[in-house]
GROMACS .gro file of N, CA, C and O in nm:
model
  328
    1UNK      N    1   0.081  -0.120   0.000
    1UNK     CA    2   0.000   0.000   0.000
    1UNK      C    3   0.085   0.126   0.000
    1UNK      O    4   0.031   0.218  -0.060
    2UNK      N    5   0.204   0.154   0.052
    2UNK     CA    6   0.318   0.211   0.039
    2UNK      C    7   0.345   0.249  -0.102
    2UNK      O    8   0.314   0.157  -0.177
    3UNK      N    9   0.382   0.334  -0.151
    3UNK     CA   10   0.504   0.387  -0.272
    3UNK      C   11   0.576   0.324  -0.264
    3UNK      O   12   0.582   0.230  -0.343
    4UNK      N   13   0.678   0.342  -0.158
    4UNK     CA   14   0.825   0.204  -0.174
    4UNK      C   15   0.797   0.115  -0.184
    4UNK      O   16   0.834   0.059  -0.287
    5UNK      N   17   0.724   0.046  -0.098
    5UNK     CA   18   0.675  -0.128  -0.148
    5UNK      C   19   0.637  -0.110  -0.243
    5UNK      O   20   0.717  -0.182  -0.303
    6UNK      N   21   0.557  -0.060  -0.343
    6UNK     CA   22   0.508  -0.071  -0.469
    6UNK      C   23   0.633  -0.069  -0.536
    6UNK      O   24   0.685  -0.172  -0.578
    7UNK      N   25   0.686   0.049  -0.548
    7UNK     CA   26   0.838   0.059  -0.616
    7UNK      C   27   0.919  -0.062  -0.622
    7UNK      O   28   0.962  -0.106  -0.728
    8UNK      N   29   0.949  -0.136  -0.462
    8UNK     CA   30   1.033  -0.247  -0.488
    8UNK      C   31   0.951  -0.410  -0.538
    8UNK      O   32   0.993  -0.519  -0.575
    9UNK      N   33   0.882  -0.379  -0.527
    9UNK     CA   34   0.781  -0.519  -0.615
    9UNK      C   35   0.794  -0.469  -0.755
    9UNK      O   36   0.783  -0.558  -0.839
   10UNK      N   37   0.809  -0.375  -0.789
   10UNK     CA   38   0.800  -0.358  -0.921
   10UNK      C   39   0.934  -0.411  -0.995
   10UNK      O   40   0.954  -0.474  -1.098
   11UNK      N   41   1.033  -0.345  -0.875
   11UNK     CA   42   1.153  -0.384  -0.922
   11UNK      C   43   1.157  -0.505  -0.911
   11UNK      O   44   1.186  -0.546  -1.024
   12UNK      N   45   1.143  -0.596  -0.838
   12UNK     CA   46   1.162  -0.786  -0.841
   12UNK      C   47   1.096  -0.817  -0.950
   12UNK      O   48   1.144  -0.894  -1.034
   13UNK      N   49   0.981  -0.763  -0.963
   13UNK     CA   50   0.895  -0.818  -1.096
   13UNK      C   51   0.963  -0.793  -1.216
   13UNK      O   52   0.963  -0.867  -1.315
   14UNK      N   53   1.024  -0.680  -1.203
   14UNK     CA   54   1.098  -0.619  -1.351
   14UNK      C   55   1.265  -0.664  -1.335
   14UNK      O   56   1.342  -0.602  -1.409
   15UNK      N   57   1.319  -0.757  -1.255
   15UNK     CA   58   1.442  -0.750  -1.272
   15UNK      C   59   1.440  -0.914  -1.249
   15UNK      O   60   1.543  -0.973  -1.283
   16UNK      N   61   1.356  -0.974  -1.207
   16UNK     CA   62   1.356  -1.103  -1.120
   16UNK      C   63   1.236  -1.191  -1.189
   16UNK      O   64   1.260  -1.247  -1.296
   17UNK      N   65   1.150  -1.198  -1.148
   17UNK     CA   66   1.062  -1.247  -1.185
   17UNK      C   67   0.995  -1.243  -1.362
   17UNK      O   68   0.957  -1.345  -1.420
   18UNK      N   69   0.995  -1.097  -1.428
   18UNK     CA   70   0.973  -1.165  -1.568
   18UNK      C   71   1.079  -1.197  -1.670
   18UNK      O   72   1.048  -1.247  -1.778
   19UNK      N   73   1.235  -1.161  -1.628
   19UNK     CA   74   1.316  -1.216  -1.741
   19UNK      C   75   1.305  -1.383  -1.729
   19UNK      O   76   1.314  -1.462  -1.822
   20UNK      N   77   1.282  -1.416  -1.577
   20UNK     CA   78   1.337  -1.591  -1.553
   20UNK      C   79   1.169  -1.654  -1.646
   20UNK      O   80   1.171  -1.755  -1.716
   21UNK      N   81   1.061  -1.583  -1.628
   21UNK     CA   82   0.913  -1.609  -1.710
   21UNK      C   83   1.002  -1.636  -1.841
   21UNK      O   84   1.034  -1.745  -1.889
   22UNK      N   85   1.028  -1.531  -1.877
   22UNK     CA   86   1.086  -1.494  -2.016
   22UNK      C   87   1.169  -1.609  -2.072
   22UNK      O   88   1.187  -1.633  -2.191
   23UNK      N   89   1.218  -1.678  -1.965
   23UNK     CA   90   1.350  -1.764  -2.073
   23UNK      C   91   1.276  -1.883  -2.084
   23UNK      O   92   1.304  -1.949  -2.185
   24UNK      N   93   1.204  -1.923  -2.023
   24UNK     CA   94   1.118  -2.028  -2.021
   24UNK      C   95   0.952  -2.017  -2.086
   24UNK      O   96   0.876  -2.112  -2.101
   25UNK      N   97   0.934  -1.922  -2.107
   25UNK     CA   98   0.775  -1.940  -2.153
   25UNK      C   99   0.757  -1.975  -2.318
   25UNK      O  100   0.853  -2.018  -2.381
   26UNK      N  101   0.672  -1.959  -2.359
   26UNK     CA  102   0.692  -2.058  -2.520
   26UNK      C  103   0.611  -1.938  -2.571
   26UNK      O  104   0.588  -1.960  -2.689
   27UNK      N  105   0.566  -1.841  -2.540
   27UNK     CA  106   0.482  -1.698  -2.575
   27UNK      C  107   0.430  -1.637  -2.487
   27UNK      O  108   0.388  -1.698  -2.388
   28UNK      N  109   0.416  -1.471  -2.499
   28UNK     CA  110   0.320  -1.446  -2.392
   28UNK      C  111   0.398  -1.376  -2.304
   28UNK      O  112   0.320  -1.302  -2.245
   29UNK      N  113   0.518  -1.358  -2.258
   29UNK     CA  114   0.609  -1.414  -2.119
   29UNK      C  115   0.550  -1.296  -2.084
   29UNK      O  116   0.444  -1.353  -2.059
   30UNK      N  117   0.521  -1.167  -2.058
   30UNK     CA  118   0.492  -1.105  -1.993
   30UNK      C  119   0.357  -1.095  -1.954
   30UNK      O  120   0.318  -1.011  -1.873
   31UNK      N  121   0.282  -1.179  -2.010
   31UNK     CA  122   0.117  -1.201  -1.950
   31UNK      C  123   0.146  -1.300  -1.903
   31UNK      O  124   0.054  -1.329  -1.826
   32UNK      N  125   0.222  -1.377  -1.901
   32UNK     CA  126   0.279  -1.506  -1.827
   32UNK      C  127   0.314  -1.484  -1.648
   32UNK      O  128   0.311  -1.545  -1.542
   33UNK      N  129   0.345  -1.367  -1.700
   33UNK     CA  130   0.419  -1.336  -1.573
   33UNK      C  131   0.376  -1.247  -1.458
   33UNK      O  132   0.422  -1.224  -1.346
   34UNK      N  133   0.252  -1.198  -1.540
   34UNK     CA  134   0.182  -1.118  -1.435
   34UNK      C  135   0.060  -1.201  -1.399
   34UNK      O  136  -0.002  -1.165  -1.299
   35UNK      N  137   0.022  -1.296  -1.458
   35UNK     CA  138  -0.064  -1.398  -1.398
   35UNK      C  139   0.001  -1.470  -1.307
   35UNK      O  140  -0.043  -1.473  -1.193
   36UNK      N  141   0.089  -1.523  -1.333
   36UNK     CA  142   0.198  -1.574  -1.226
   36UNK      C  143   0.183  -1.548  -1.083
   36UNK      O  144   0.149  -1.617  -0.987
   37UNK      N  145   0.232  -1.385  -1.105
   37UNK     CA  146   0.234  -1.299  -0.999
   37UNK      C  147   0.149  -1.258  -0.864
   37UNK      O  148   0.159  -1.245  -0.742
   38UNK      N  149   0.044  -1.245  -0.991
   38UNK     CA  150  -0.112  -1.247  -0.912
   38UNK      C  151  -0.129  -1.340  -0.850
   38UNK      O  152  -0.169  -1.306  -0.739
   39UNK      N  153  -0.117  -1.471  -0.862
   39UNK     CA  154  -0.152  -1.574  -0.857
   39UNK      C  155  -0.021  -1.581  -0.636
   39UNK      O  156  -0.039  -1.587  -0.514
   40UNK      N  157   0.076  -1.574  -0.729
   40UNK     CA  158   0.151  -1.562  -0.561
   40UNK      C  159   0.148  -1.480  -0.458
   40UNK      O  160   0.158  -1.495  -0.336
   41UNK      N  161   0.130  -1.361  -0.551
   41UNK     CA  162   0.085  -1.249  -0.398
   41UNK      C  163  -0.093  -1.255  -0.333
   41UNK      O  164  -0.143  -1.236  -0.222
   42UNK      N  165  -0.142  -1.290  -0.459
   42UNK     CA  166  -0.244  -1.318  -0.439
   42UNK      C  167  -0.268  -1.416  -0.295
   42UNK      O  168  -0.339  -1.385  -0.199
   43UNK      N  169  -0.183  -1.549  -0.313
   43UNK     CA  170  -0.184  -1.645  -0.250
   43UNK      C  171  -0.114  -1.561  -0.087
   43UNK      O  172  -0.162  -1.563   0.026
   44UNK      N  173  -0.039  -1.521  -0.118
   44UNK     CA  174   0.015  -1.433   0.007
   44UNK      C  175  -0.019  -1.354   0.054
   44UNK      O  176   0.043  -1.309   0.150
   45UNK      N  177  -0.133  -1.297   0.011
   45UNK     CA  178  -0.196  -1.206   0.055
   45UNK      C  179  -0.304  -1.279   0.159
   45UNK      O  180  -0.311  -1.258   0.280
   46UNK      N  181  -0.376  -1.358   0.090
   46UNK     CA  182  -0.454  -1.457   0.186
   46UNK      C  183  -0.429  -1.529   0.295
   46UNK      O  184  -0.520  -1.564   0.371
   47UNK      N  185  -0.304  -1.558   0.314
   47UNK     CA  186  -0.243  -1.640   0.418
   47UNK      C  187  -0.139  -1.572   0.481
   47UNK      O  188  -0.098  -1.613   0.590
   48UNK      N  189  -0.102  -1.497   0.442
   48UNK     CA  190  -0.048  -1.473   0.554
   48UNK      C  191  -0.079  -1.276   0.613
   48UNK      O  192  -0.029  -1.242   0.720
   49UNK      N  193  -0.159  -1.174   0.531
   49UNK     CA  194  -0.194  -1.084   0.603
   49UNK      C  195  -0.332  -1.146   0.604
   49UNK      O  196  -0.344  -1.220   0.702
   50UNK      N  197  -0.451  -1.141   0.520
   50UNK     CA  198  -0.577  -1.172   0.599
   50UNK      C  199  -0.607  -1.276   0.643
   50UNK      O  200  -0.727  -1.291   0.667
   51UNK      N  201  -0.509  -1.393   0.672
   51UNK     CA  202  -0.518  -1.550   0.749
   51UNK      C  203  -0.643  -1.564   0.770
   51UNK      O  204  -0.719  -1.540   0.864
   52UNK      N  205  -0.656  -1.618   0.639
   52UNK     CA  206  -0.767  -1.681   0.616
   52UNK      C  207  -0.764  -1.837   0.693
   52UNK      O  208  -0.658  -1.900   0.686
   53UNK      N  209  -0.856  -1.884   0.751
   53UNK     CA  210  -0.825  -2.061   0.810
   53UNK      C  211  -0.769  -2.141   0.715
   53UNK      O  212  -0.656  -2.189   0.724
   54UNK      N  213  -0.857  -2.159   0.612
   54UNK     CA  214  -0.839  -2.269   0.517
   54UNK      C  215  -0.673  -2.216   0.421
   54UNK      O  216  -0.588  -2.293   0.375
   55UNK      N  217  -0.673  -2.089   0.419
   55UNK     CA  218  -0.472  -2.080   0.353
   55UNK      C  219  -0.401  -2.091   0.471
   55UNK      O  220  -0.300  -2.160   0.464
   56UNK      N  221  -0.424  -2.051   0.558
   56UNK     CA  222  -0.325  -2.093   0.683
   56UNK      C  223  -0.285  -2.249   0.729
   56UNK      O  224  -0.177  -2.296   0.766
   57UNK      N  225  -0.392  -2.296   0.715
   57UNK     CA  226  -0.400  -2.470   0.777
   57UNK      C  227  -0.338  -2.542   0.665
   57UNK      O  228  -0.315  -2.661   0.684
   58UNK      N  229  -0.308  -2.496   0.561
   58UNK     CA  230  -0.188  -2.534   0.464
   58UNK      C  231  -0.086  -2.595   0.505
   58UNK      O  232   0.001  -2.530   0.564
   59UNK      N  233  -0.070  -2.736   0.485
   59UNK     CA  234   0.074  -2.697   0.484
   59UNK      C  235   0.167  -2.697   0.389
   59UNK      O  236   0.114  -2.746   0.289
   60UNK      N  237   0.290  -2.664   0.365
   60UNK     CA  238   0.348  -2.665   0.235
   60UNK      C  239   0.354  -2.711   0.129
   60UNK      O  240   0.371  -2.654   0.022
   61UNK      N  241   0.335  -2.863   0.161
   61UNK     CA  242   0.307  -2.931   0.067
   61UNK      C  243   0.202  -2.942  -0.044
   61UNK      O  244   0.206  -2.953  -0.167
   62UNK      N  245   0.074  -2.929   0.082
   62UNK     CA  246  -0.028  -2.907   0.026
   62UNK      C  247  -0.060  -2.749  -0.090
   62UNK      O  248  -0.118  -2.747  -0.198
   63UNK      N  249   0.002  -2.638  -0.015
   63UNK     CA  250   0.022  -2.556  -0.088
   63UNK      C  251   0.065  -2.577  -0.240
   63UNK      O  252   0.010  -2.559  -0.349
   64UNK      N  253   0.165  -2.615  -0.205
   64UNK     CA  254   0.240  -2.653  -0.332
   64UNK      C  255   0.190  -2.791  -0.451
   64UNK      O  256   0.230  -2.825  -0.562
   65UNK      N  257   0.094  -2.838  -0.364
   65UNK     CA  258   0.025  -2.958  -0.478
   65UNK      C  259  -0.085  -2.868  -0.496
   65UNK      O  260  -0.167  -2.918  -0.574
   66UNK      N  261  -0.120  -2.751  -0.454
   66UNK     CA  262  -0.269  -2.690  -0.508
   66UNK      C  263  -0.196  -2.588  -0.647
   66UNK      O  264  -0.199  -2.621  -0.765
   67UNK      N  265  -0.159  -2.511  -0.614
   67UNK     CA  266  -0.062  -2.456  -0.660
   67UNK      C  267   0.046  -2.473  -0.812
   67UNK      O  268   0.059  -2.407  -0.915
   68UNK      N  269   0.096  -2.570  -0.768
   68UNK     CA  270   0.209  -2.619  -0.895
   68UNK      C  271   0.149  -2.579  -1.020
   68UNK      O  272   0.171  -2.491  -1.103
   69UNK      N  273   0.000  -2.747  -0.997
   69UNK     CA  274  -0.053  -2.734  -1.152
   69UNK      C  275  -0.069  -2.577  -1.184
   69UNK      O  276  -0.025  -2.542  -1.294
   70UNK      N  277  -0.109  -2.506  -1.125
   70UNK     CA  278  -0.180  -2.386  -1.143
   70UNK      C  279  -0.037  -2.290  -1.283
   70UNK      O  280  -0.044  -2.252  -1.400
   71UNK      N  281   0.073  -2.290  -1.171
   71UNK     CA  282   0.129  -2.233  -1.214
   71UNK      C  283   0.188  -2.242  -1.317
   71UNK      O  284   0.238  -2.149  -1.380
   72UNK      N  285   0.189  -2.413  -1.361
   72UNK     CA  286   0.289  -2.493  -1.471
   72UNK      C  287   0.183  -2.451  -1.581
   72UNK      O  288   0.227  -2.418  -1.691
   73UNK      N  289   0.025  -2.448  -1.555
   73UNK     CA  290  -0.034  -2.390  -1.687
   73UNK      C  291  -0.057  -2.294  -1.729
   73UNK      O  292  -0.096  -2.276  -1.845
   74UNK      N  293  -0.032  -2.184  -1.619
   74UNK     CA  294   0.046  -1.989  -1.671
   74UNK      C  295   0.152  -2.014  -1.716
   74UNK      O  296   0.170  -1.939  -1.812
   75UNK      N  297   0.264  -2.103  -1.695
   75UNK     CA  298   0.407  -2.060  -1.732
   75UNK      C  299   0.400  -2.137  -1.906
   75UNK      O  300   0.445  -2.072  -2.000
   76UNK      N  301   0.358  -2.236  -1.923
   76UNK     CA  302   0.384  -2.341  -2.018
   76UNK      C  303   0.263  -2.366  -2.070
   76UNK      O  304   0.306  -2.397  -2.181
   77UNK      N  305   0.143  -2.379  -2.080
   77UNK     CA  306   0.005  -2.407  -2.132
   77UNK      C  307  -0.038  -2.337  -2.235
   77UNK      O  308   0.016  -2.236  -2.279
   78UNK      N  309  -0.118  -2.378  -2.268
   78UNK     CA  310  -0.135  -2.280  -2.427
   78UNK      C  311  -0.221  -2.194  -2.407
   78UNK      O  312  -0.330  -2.235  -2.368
   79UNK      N  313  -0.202  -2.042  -2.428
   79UNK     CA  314  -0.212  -1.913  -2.407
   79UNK      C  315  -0.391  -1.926  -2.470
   79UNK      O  316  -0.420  -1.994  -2.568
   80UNK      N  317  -0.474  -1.859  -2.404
   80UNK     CA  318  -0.617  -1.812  -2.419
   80UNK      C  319  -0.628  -1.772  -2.588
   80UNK      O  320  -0.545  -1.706  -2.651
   81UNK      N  321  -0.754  -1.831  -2.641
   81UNK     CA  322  -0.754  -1.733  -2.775
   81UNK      C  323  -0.806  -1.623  -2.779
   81UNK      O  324  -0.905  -1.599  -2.711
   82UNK      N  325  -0.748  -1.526  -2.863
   82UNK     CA  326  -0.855  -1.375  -2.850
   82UNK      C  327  -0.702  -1.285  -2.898
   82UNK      O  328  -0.703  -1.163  -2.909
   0.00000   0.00000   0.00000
């Protein structure tokens, strides 16, 4: 909610997060990468500032088996038509 925090997310996103999208995506990489994104802060946003029960009672694993698929078909899946 900050300027600086905005500023430095921007920077991870723009220095970190969409070149590594980028070397790996098959098209797209920058809609790749902000779905991505959404998708993790999103997830972090839920669990750990508005701790929610059901993202909290997670545990990693489980996170990460809800999750994975999700992400392997933003990074690699075949892009929406339109």
């Amino acid at each position: 909610t900050s300027p600086e925090a905005a500023n430095t997310m921007r920077s991870v996103f723009a220095t970190q997060v969409a070149p590594t999208v980028a070397a790996v995506a098959p098209d797209h990489a920058a809609s790749r990468a902000a779905m991505i994104g959404s998708l993790v802060i999103g997830m972090a946003t839920v669990r750990y500032v508005l701790e929610a029960p059901a993202a909290t009672a997670m545990s990693h694993a489980e996170l990460i088996g809800w999750a994975a698929p999700m992400i392997r078909s933003l990074l690699v899946g075949p892009a929406p038509a339109g």
